[in-house]
Amino acid sequence: MTATRATALFDQLASVYDEVLPFFTGFTRQHMAWLAPGPGTRVLDLGAGRGALTGAAPARGCRVTAVDCAPGMVERLAAQYPQVHEARVMDVHQLDLPDDSFDLVCAGFVVHLLDDPAAAAREFRRVLAPGGVFSFSVPGDVEDAPEWEFYGALFREFQPLIPEGQGRPSRPLDAERLLSSTGFTGIGETAIEQRLPVPDADTFWDWGLSHGSRAYFDALPADARTEFEARVRATLSAMDPIVFAAGAHLWRGTSAA
């Protein structure tokens, strides 16, 4: 997905992003706990969205700058978190920010969406002070949740119906290679997961339409989208309660001192 399409997509989603289920908020709490930034840490939140990370960092005494490509996201973030130091519309591949100006650069579920992750990572390293940390999250698997295998299988089954260049914006990413090839050291990784109670099938389907997967559903032919939704609802009807299991991997690397 091109930067222009990504900006349009996330601008469209700004009013509902992370509002249906606290998906990104839940993962961000775990991400911040893993990093444990101290008071006074200068944090740059990349692809900040509605501000899951931006909202969590000030509670630790951090000074946060938030950037996102979508104006609608930035507008809502700034209104919800007036304590943020700065919130700006910006392309993370070309940061309009000074060298050596942050201690921690974070990206929640962003790096695997970028057109050129390596070029962006070099920018992140540029704005980090010596010894600063770049950390990001990417989607991952969960253990002991066989009831949710159907959901990923549906995406794979319907993928051939998606026109080339459309669909979900994510790309394969070798996170460890990205960090090492762009000069980060002390590379670390951990797996996390969360299990989110879902009131009903309507809520789960609305959640699927509220984030990046919306591009996939919009790209499906109408009859295929109807079938996809029907099969999701049929499977969820057999779950009581519905508890969505989702996983992620957290990565971090240190900028050379």
PDB file of C-alpha atoms in Angstrom:
ATOM      1  CA  MET A   1       0.000   0.000   0.000  1.00  0.00           C
ATOM      2  CA  THR A   2       1.386   3.388  -0.970  1.00  0.00           C
ATOM      3  CA  ALA A   3       1.781   6.194   1.548  1.00  0.00           C
ATOM      4  CA  THR A   4      -1.064   8.087  -0.151  1.00  0.00           C
ATOM      5  CA  ARG A   5      -3.456   5.152   0.173  1.00  0.00           C
ATOM      6  CA  ALA A   6      -2.366   4.510   3.762  1.00  0.00           C
ATOM      7  CA  THR A   7      -2.976   8.137   4.695  1.00  0.00           C
ATOM      8  CA  ALA A   8      -6.445   8.061   3.129  1.00  0.00           C
ATOM      9  CA  LEU A   9      -7.297   4.765   4.859  1.00  0.00           C
ATOM     10  CA  PHE A  10      -6.267   5.819   8.346  1.00  0.00           C
ATOM     11  CA  ASP A  11      -7.816   9.244   7.953  1.00  0.00           C
ATOM     12  CA  GLN A  12     -11.081   7.458   7.120  1.00  0.00           C
ATOM     13  CA  LEU A  13     -10.724   5.252  10.206  1.00  0.00           C
ATOM     14  CA  ALA A  14      -9.751   7.995  12.650  1.00  0.00           C
ATOM     15  CA  SER A  15     -13.189   8.340  14.244  1.00  0.00           C
ATOM     16  CA  VAL A  16     -13.459   4.619  15.130  1.00  0.00           C
ATOM     17  CA  TYR A  17      -9.805   3.542  15.454  1.00  0.00           C
ATOM     18  CA  ASP A  18      -9.301   1.587  18.709  1.00  0.00           C
ATOM     19  CA  GLU A  19     -12.780   2.629  19.810  1.00  0.00           C
ATOM     20  CA  VAL A  20     -14.571  -0.706  19.287  1.00  0.00           C
ATOM     21  CA  LEU A  21     -12.182  -2.928  21.263  1.00  0.00           C
ATOM     22  CA  PRO A  22      -9.139  -1.659  23.229  1.00  0.00           C
ATOM     23  CA  PHE A  23      -6.790  -3.662  20.990  1.00  0.00           C
ATOM     24  CA  PHE A  24      -3.932  -1.174  20.546  1.00  0.00           C
ATOM     25  CA  THR A  25      -4.382   0.272  24.023  1.00  0.00           C
ATOM     26  CA  GLY A  26      -3.949  -3.142  25.623  1.00  0.00           C
ATOM     27  CA  PHE A  27      -0.794  -3.948  23.691  1.00  0.00           C
ATOM     28  CA  THR A  28       0.653  -0.501  24.382  1.00  0.00           C
ATOM     29  CA  ARG A  29       0.341  -0.979  28.147  1.00  0.00           C
ATOM     30  CA  GLN A  30       2.445  -4.126  27.849  1.00  0.00           C
ATOM     31  CA  HIS A  31       4.905  -2.398  25.517  1.00  0.00           C
ATOM     32  CA  MET A  32       5.440   0.449  27.987  1.00  0.00           C
ATOM     33  CA  ALA A  33       5.827  -1.987  30.880  1.00  0.00           C
ATOM     34  CA  TRP A  34       8.535  -3.850  28.913  1.00  0.00           C
ATOM     35  CA  LEU A  35      10.450  -0.680  28.101  1.00  0.00           C
ATOM     36  CA  ALA A  36       9.819   0.982  31.482  1.00  0.00           C
ATOM     37  CA  PRO A  37      10.923   4.503  30.470  1.00  0.00           C
ATOM     38  CA  GLY A  38      11.763   6.741  33.397  1.00  0.00           C
ATOM     39  CA  PRO A  39      10.639  10.280  34.221  1.00  0.00           C
ATOM     40  CA  GLY A  40      11.997  12.872  31.818  1.00  0.00           C
ATOM     41  CA  THR A  41      12.386  10.438  28.913  1.00  0.00           C
ATOM     42  CA  ARG A  42      11.868  12.237  25.606  1.00  0.00           C
ATOM     43  CA  VAL A  43       9.565   9.935  23.618  1.00  0.00           C
ATOM     44  CA  LEU A  44       8.662  10.057  19.934  1.00  0.00           C
ATOM     45  CA  ASP A  45       5.480   8.136  19.128  1.00  0.00           C
ATOM     46  CA  LEU A  46       5.569   7.193  15.432  1.00  0.00           C
ATOM     47  CA  GLY A  47       2.328   6.472  13.601  1.00  0.00           C
ATOM     48  CA  ALA A  48       0.653   7.456  16.833  1.00  0.00           C
ATOM     49  CA  GLY A  49      -2.911   6.816  15.660  1.00  0.00           C
ATOM     50  CA  ARG A  50      -5.432   7.853  18.301  1.00  0.00           C
ATOM     51  CA  GLY A  51      -2.688   7.975  20.945  1.00  0.00           C
ATOM     52  CA  ALA A  52      -2.559   4.625  22.743  1.00  0.00           C
ATOM     53  CA  LEU A  53       1.140   5.076  23.453  1.00  0.00           C
ATOM     54  CA  THR A  54       0.940   8.850  23.736  1.00  0.00           C
ATOM     55  CA  GLY A  55      -1.606   8.425  26.508  1.00  0.00           C
ATOM     56  CA  ALA A  56       0.425   5.824  28.424  1.00  0.00           C
ATOM     57  CA  ALA A  57       3.853   7.494  28.430  1.00  0.00           C
ATOM     58  CA  PRO A  58       3.044  10.713  30.362  1.00  0.00           C
ATOM     59  CA  ALA A  59       1.898   8.611  33.322  1.00  0.00           C
ATOM     60  CA  ARG A  60       5.555   7.569  33.585  1.00  0.00           C
ATOM     61  CA  GLY A  61       6.736  11.154  33.499  1.00  0.00           C
ATOM     62  CA  CYS A  62       7.745  11.094  29.829  1.00  0.00           C
ATOM     63  CA  ARG A  63       7.681  14.046  27.455  1.00  0.00           C
ATOM     64  CA  VAL A  64       5.905  12.888  24.307  1.00  0.00           C
ATOM     65  CA  THR A  65       5.933  14.059  20.706  1.00  0.00           C
ATOM     66  CA  ALA A  66       3.374  12.255  18.526  1.00  0.00           C
ATOM     67  CA  VAL A  67       3.380  12.089  14.719  1.00  0.00           C
ATOM     68  CA  ASP A  68       1.086  10.374  12.235  1.00  0.00           C
ATOM     69  CA  CYS A  69       0.474  10.573   8.487  1.00  0.00           C
ATOM     70  CA  ALA A  70      -3.304  10.976   8.902  1.00  0.00           C
ATOM     71  CA  PRO A  71      -4.548  14.463   9.835  1.00  0.00           C
ATOM     72  CA  GLY A  72      -7.718  13.024  11.357  1.00  0.00           C
ATOM     73  CA  MET A  73      -5.697  10.892  13.763  1.00  0.00           C
ATOM     74  CA  VAL A  74      -3.501  13.804  14.846  1.00  0.00           C
ATOM     75  CA  GLU A  75      -6.498  16.101  15.371  1.00  0.00           C
ATOM     76  CA  ARG A  76      -8.246  13.610  17.634  1.00  0.00           C
ATOM     77  CA  LEU A  77      -5.066  12.666  19.492  1.00  0.00           C
ATOM     78  CA  ALA A  78      -4.261  16.294  20.265  1.00  0.00           C
ATOM     79  CA  ALA A  79      -7.797  16.910  21.544  1.00  0.00           C
ATOM     80  CA  GLN A  80      -7.799  13.800  23.743  1.00  0.00           C
ATOM     81  CA  TYR A  81      -4.285  14.249  25.140  1.00  0.00           C
ATOM     82  CA  PRO A  82      -3.652  17.965  25.662  1.00  0.00           C
ATOM     83  CA  GLN A  83      -0.640  17.089  27.826  1.00  0.00           C
ATOM     84  CA  VAL A  84       1.307  15.880  24.769  1.00  0.00           C
ATOM     85  CA  HIS A  85       4.296  18.101  24.045  1.00  0.00           C
ATOM     86  CA  GLU A  86       3.618  18.184  20.305  1.00  0.00           C
ATOM     87  CA  ALA A  87       1.313  16.391  17.836  1.00  0.00           C
ATOM     88  CA  ARG A  88       2.050  16.785  14.124  1.00  0.00           C
ATOM     89  CA  VAL A  89       1.179  15.346  10.737  1.00  0.00           C
ATOM     90  CA  MET A  90       4.388  13.866   9.369  1.00  0.00           C
ATOM     91  CA  ASP A  91       5.813  11.208   7.058  1.00  0.00           C
ATOM     92  CA  VAL A  92       7.949   8.953   9.262  1.00  0.00           C
ATOM     93  CA  HIS A  93      10.302   8.319   6.326  1.00  0.00           C
ATOM     94  CA  GLN A  94      11.281  12.019   6.459  1.00  0.00           C
ATOM     95  CA  LEU A  95      10.996  13.332   9.977  1.00  0.00           C
ATOM     96  CA  ASP A  96      10.949  17.094  10.313  1.00  0.00           C
ATOM     97  CA  LEU A  97      12.699  16.822  13.676  1.00  0.00           C
ATOM     98  CA  PRO A  98      16.219  17.656  14.914  1.00  0.00           C
ATOM     99  CA  ASP A  99      19.045  15.148  15.268  1.00  0.00           C
ATOM    100  CA  ASP A 100      19.649  13.563  18.685  1.00  0.00           C
ATOM    101  CA  SER A 101      16.385  14.924  20.112  1.00  0.00           C
ATOM    102  CA  PHE A 102      14.761  11.808  21.634  1.00  0.00           C
ATOM    103  CA  ASP A 103      15.689   9.108  24.129  1.00  0.00           C
ATOM    104  CA  LEU A 104      13.030   6.628  23.012  1.00  0.00           C
ATOM    105  CA  VAL A 105      11.394   6.212  19.610  1.00  0.00           C
ATOM    106  CA  CYS A 106       8.370   3.889  19.622  1.00  0.00           C
ATOM    107  CA  ALA A 107       6.097   2.566  16.894  1.00  0.00           C
ATOM    108  CA  GLY A 108       3.053   0.457  17.722  1.00  0.00           C
ATOM    109  CA  PHE A 109       2.012  -1.806  14.814  1.00  0.00           C
ATOM    110  CA  VAL A 110       3.476   0.618  12.270  1.00  0.00           C
ATOM    111  CA  VAL A 111       6.837  -0.550  10.909  1.00  0.00           C
ATOM    112  CA  HIS A 112       5.419  -3.497   8.934  1.00  0.00           C
ATOM    113  CA  LEU A 113       3.124  -1.033   7.101  1.00  0.00           C
ATOM    114  CA  LEU A 114       5.874   1.272   5.845  1.00  0.00           C
ATOM    115  CA  ASP A 115       6.909   1.619   2.207  1.00  0.00           C
ATOM    116  CA  ASP A 116      10.619   1.517   3.139  1.00  0.00           C
ATOM    117  CA  PRO A 117      11.214   0.334   6.726  1.00  0.00           C
ATOM    118  CA  ALA A 118      15.010   0.554   6.414  1.00  0.00           C
ATOM    119  CA  ALA A 119      14.946   4.195   5.262  1.00  0.00           C
ATOM    120  CA  ALA A 120      12.542   5.011   8.078  1.00  0.00           C
ATOM    121  CA  ALA A 121      14.684   3.206  10.663  1.00  0.00           C
ATOM    122  CA  ARG A 122      17.695   5.290   9.626  1.00  0.00           C
ATOM    123  CA  GLU A 123      15.586   8.390  10.252  1.00  0.00           C
ATOM    124  CA  PHE A 124      14.596   7.050  13.664  1.00  0.00           C
ATOM    125  CA  ARG A 125      18.256   6.511  14.512  1.00  0.00           C
ATOM    126  CA  ARG A 126      19.074  10.045  13.375  1.00  0.00           C
ATOM    127  CA  VAL A 127      16.617  11.646  15.802  1.00  0.00           C
ATOM    128  CA  LEU A 128      17.696   9.388  18.701  1.00  0.00           C
ATOM    129  CA  ALA A 129      20.277  10.655  21.141  1.00  0.00           C
ATOM    130  CA  PRO A 130      23.359   8.410  21.526  1.00  0.00           C
ATOM    131  CA  GLY A 131      22.345   5.397  23.570  1.00  0.00           C
ATOM    132  CA  GLY A 132      18.664   5.962  22.793  1.00  0.00           C
ATOM    133  CA  VAL A 133      16.259   3.102  22.075  1.00  0.00           C
ATOM    134  CA  PHE A 134      14.069   2.351  19.076  1.00  0.00           C
ATOM    135  CA  SER A 135      11.266  -0.096  19.859  1.00  0.00           C
ATOM    136  CA  PHE A 136       8.313  -1.336  17.830  1.00  0.00           C
ATOM    137  CA  SER A 137       5.577  -3.951  17.835  1.00  0.00           C
ATOM    138  CA  VAL A 138       4.420  -6.258  15.060  1.00  0.00           C
ATOM    139  CA  PRO A 139       1.552  -8.758  14.959  1.00  0.00           C
ATOM    140  CA  GLY A 140       2.310 -12.222  16.297  1.00  0.00           C
ATOM    141  CA  ASP A 141       0.726 -15.563  17.081  1.00  0.00           C
ATOM    142  CA  VAL A 142      -0.846 -16.712  20.325  1.00  0.00           C
ATOM    143  CA  GLU A 143      -0.453 -19.982  22.168  1.00  0.00           C
ATOM    144  CA  ASP A 144      -3.358 -22.208  23.079  1.00  0.00           C
ATOM    145  CA  ALA A 145      -6.086 -20.475  21.104  1.00  0.00           C
ATOM    146  CA  PRO A 146      -7.071 -23.016  18.419  1.00  0.00           C
ATOM    147  CA  GLU A 147     -10.573 -21.566  18.236  1.00  0.00           C
ATOM    148  CA  TRP A 148      -9.147 -18.471  16.497  1.00  0.00           C
ATOM    149  CA  GLU A 149      -7.204 -20.276  13.791  1.00  0.00           C
ATOM    150  CA  PHE A 150     -10.252 -19.950  11.550  1.00  0.00           C
ATOM    151  CA  TYR A 151      -9.876 -16.176  11.306  1.00  0.00           C
ATOM    152  CA  GLY A 152      -6.416 -16.142   9.771  1.00  0.00           C
ATOM    153  CA  ALA A 153      -7.392 -19.074   7.565  1.00  0.00           C
ATOM    154  CA  LEU A 154     -10.281 -17.041   6.128  1.00  0.00           C
ATOM    155  CA  PHE A 155      -7.965 -14.191   5.187  1.00  0.00           C
ATOM    156  CA  ARG A 156      -5.656 -16.636   3.404  1.00  0.00           C
ATOM    157  CA  GLU A 157      -8.566 -18.337   1.628  1.00  0.00           C
ATOM    158  CA  PHE A 158     -10.037 -15.098   0.284  1.00  0.00           C
ATOM    159  CA  GLN A 159      -6.703 -13.435  -0.529  1.00  0.00           C
ATOM    160  CA  PRO A 160      -6.708 -14.577  -4.202  1.00  0.00           C
ATOM    161  CA  LEU A 161      -9.847 -12.448  -4.703  1.00  0.00           C
ATOM    162  CA  ILE A 162      -8.063  -9.241  -3.672  1.00  0.00           C
ATOM    163  CA  PRO A 163      -6.880  -7.157  -6.670  1.00  0.00           C
ATOM    164  CA  GLU A 164      -3.128  -6.643  -6.826  1.00  0.00           C
ATOM    165  CA  GLY A 165      -1.985  -3.598  -4.881  1.00  0.00           C
ATOM    166  CA  GLN A 166      -5.069  -3.525  -2.664  1.00  0.00           C
ATOM    167  CA  GLY A 167      -6.011  -5.235   0.578  1.00  0.00           C
ATOM    168  CA  ARG A 168      -4.264  -5.068   3.925  1.00  0.00           C
ATOM    169  CA  PRO A 169      -1.312  -2.680   3.987  1.00  0.00           C
ATOM    170  CA  SER A 170       1.108  -4.937   5.901  1.00  0.00           C
ATOM    171  CA  ARG A 171       4.250  -6.468   4.404  1.00  0.00           C
ATOM    172  CA  PRO A 172       6.568  -9.270   5.565  1.00  0.00           C
ATOM    173  CA  LEU A 173       9.220  -7.888   7.909  1.00  0.00           C
ATOM    174  CA  ASP A 174      12.462  -9.385   9.240  1.00  0.00           C
ATOM    175  CA  ALA A 175      12.586  -7.290  12.396  1.00  0.00           C
ATOM    176  CA  GLU A 176      15.968  -8.449  13.664  1.00  0.00           C
ATOM    177  CA  ARG A 177      17.618  -7.853  10.292  1.00  0.00           C
ATOM    178  CA  LEU A 178      15.999  -4.417  10.049  1.00  0.00           C
ATOM    179  CA  LEU A 179      17.505  -3.358  13.364  1.00  0.00           C
ATOM    180  CA  SER A 180      20.958  -4.805  12.779  1.00  0.00           C
ATOM    181  CA  SER A 181      21.248  -3.537   9.190  1.00  0.00           C
ATOM    182  CA  THR A 182      20.408   0.022  10.220  1.00  0.00           C
ATOM    183  CA  GLY A 183      23.013   0.188  12.965  1.00  0.00           C
ATOM    184  CA  PHE A 184      21.111  -0.711  16.124  1.00  0.00           C
ATOM    185  CA  THR A 185      22.786  -2.892  18.751  1.00  0.00           C
ATOM    186  CA  GLY A 186      21.662  -4.700  21.896  1.00  0.00           C
ATOM    187  CA  ILE A 187      18.706  -6.100  19.989  1.00  0.00           C
ATOM    188  CA  GLY A 188      15.997  -7.680  22.128  1.00  0.00           C
ATOM    189  CA  GLU A 189      12.595  -9.250  21.540  1.00  0.00           C
ATOM    190  CA  THR A 190       9.686 -10.602  23.532  1.00  0.00           C
ATOM    191  CA  ALA A 191       6.275 -12.091  22.734  1.00  0.00           C
ATOM    192  CA  ILE A 192       3.094 -10.805  24.344  1.00  0.00           C
ATOM    193  CA  GLU A 193      -0.595 -11.516  23.959  1.00  0.00           C
ATOM    194  CA  GLN A 194      -3.959 -10.370  25.191  1.00  0.00           C
ATOM    195  CA  ARG A 195      -7.430 -11.854  25.371  1.00  0.00           C
ATOM    196  CA  LEU A 196     -10.208  -9.367  24.831  1.00  0.00           C
ATOM    197  CA  PRO A 197     -13.824 -10.062  25.835  1.00  0.00           C
ATOM    198  CA  VAL A 198     -16.126  -9.364  22.898  1.00  0.00           C
ATOM    199  CA  PRO A 199     -19.810  -8.711  23.664  1.00  0.00           C
ATOM    200  CA  ASP A 200     -21.163 -10.176  20.427  1.00  0.00           C
ATOM    201  CA  ALA A 201     -20.479 -10.898  16.751  1.00  0.00           C
ATOM    202  CA  ASP A 202     -21.603  -7.412  15.716  1.00  0.00           C
ATOM    203  CA  THR A 203     -18.875  -5.884  17.872  1.00  0.00           C
ATOM    204  CA  PHE A 204     -16.199  -8.190  16.462  1.00  0.00           C
ATOM    205  CA  TRP A 205     -17.166  -7.429  12.873  1.00  0.00           C
ATOM    206  CA  ASP A 206     -17.217  -3.705  13.593  1.00  0.00           C
ATOM    207  CA  TRP A 207     -13.740  -4.060  15.113  1.00  0.00           C
ATOM    208  CA  GLY A 208     -12.479  -5.684  11.901  1.00  0.00           C
ATOM    209  CA  LEU A 209     -13.693  -2.631   9.986  1.00  0.00           C
ATOM    210  CA  SER A 210     -12.069  -0.160  12.388  1.00  0.00           C
ATOM    211  CA  HIS A 211      -8.371  -0.686  11.630  1.00  0.00           C
ATOM    212  CA  GLY A 212      -6.035  -1.659   8.777  1.00  0.00           C
ATOM    213  CA  SER A 213      -8.000  -4.791   7.861  1.00  0.00           C
ATOM    214  CA  ARG A 214     -10.711  -2.476   6.543  1.00  0.00           C
ATOM    215  CA  ALA A 215      -8.678  -2.176   3.323  1.00  0.00           C
ATOM    216  CA  TYR A 216      -8.912  -5.954   2.876  1.00  0.00           C
ATOM    217  CA  PHE A 217     -12.677  -6.068   3.326  1.00  0.00           C
ATOM    218  CA  ASP A 218     -13.234  -3.073   1.057  1.00  0.00           C
ATOM    219  CA  ALA A 219     -11.162  -4.750  -1.670  1.00  0.00           C
ATOM    220  CA  LEU A 220     -13.220  -7.962  -1.677  1.00  0.00           C
ATOM    221  CA  PRO A 221     -15.973  -8.381  -4.274  1.00  0.00           C
ATOM    222  CA  ALA A 222     -19.357  -7.743  -2.653  1.00  0.00           C
ATOM    223  CA  ASP A 223     -20.462 -11.386  -2.667  1.00  0.00           C
ATOM    224  CA  ALA A 224     -17.145 -12.539  -1.209  1.00  0.00           C
ATOM    225  CA  ARG A 225     -17.288  -9.957   1.556  1.00  0.00           C
ATOM    226  CA  THR A 226     -20.817 -11.110   2.406  1.00  0.00           C
ATOM    227  CA  GLU A 227     -19.620 -14.720   2.562  1.00  0.00           C
ATOM    228  CA  PHE A 228     -16.571 -13.808   4.665  1.00  0.00           C
ATOM    229  CA  GLU A 229     -18.744 -11.957   7.170  1.00  0.00           C
ATOM    230  CA  ALA A 230     -21.305 -14.783   7.307  1.00  0.00           C
ATOM    231  CA  ARG A 231     -18.622 -17.362   8.042  1.00  0.00           C
ATOM    232  CA  VAL A 232     -17.109 -15.208  10.780  1.00  0.00           C
ATOM    233  CA  ARG A 233     -20.499 -14.773  12.398  1.00  0.00           C
ATOM    234  CA  ALA A 234     -21.291 -18.483  12.110  1.00  0.00           C
ATOM    235  CA  THR A 235     -18.093 -19.441  13.909  1.00  0.00           C
ATOM    236  CA  LEU A 236     -18.549 -16.817  16.609  1.00  0.00           C
ATOM    237  CA  SER A 237     -22.088 -18.034  17.247  1.00  0.00           C
ATOM    238  CA  ALA A 238     -20.587 -21.225  18.641  1.00  0.00           C
ATOM    239  CA  MET A 239     -18.335 -19.334  21.091  1.00  0.00           C
ATOM    240  CA  ASP A 240     -19.729 -18.575  24.520  1.00  0.00           C
ATOM    241  CA  PRO A 241     -18.199 -16.336  25.682  1.00  0.00           C
ATOM    242  CA  ILE A 242     -16.344 -14.709  22.771  1.00  0.00           C
ATOM    243  CA  VAL A 243     -12.811 -13.905  23.902  1.00  0.00           C
ATOM    244  CA  PHE A 244     -10.518 -12.676  21.146  1.00  0.00           C
ATOM    245  CA  ALA A 245      -6.943 -13.952  21.447  1.00  0.00           C
ATOM    246  CA  ALA A 246      -4.307 -11.766  19.774  1.00  0.00           C
ATOM    247  CA  GLY A 247      -0.515 -11.748  19.919  1.00  0.00           C
ATOM    248  CA  ALA A 248       2.374  -9.426  19.161  1.00  0.00           C
ATOM    249  CA  HIS A 249       6.162  -9.307  19.190  1.00  0.00           C
ATOM    250  CA  LEU A 250       8.008  -6.384  20.747  1.00  0.00           C
ATOM    251  CA  TRP A 251      11.447  -5.453  19.414  1.00  0.00           C
ATOM    252  CA  ARG A 252      14.061  -2.996  20.603  1.00  0.00           C
ATOM    253  CA  GLY A 253      17.519  -1.830  19.592  1.00  0.00           C
ATOM    254  CA  THR A 254      19.942   0.757  20.919  1.00  0.00           C
ATOM    255  CA  SER A 255      21.512   3.571  18.964  1.00  0.00           C
ATOM    256  CA  ALA A 256      25.315   3.604  19.229  1.00  0.00           C
ATOM    257  CA  ALA A 257      26.676   5.969  21.863  1.00  0.00           C
TER     258      ALA A 257
END
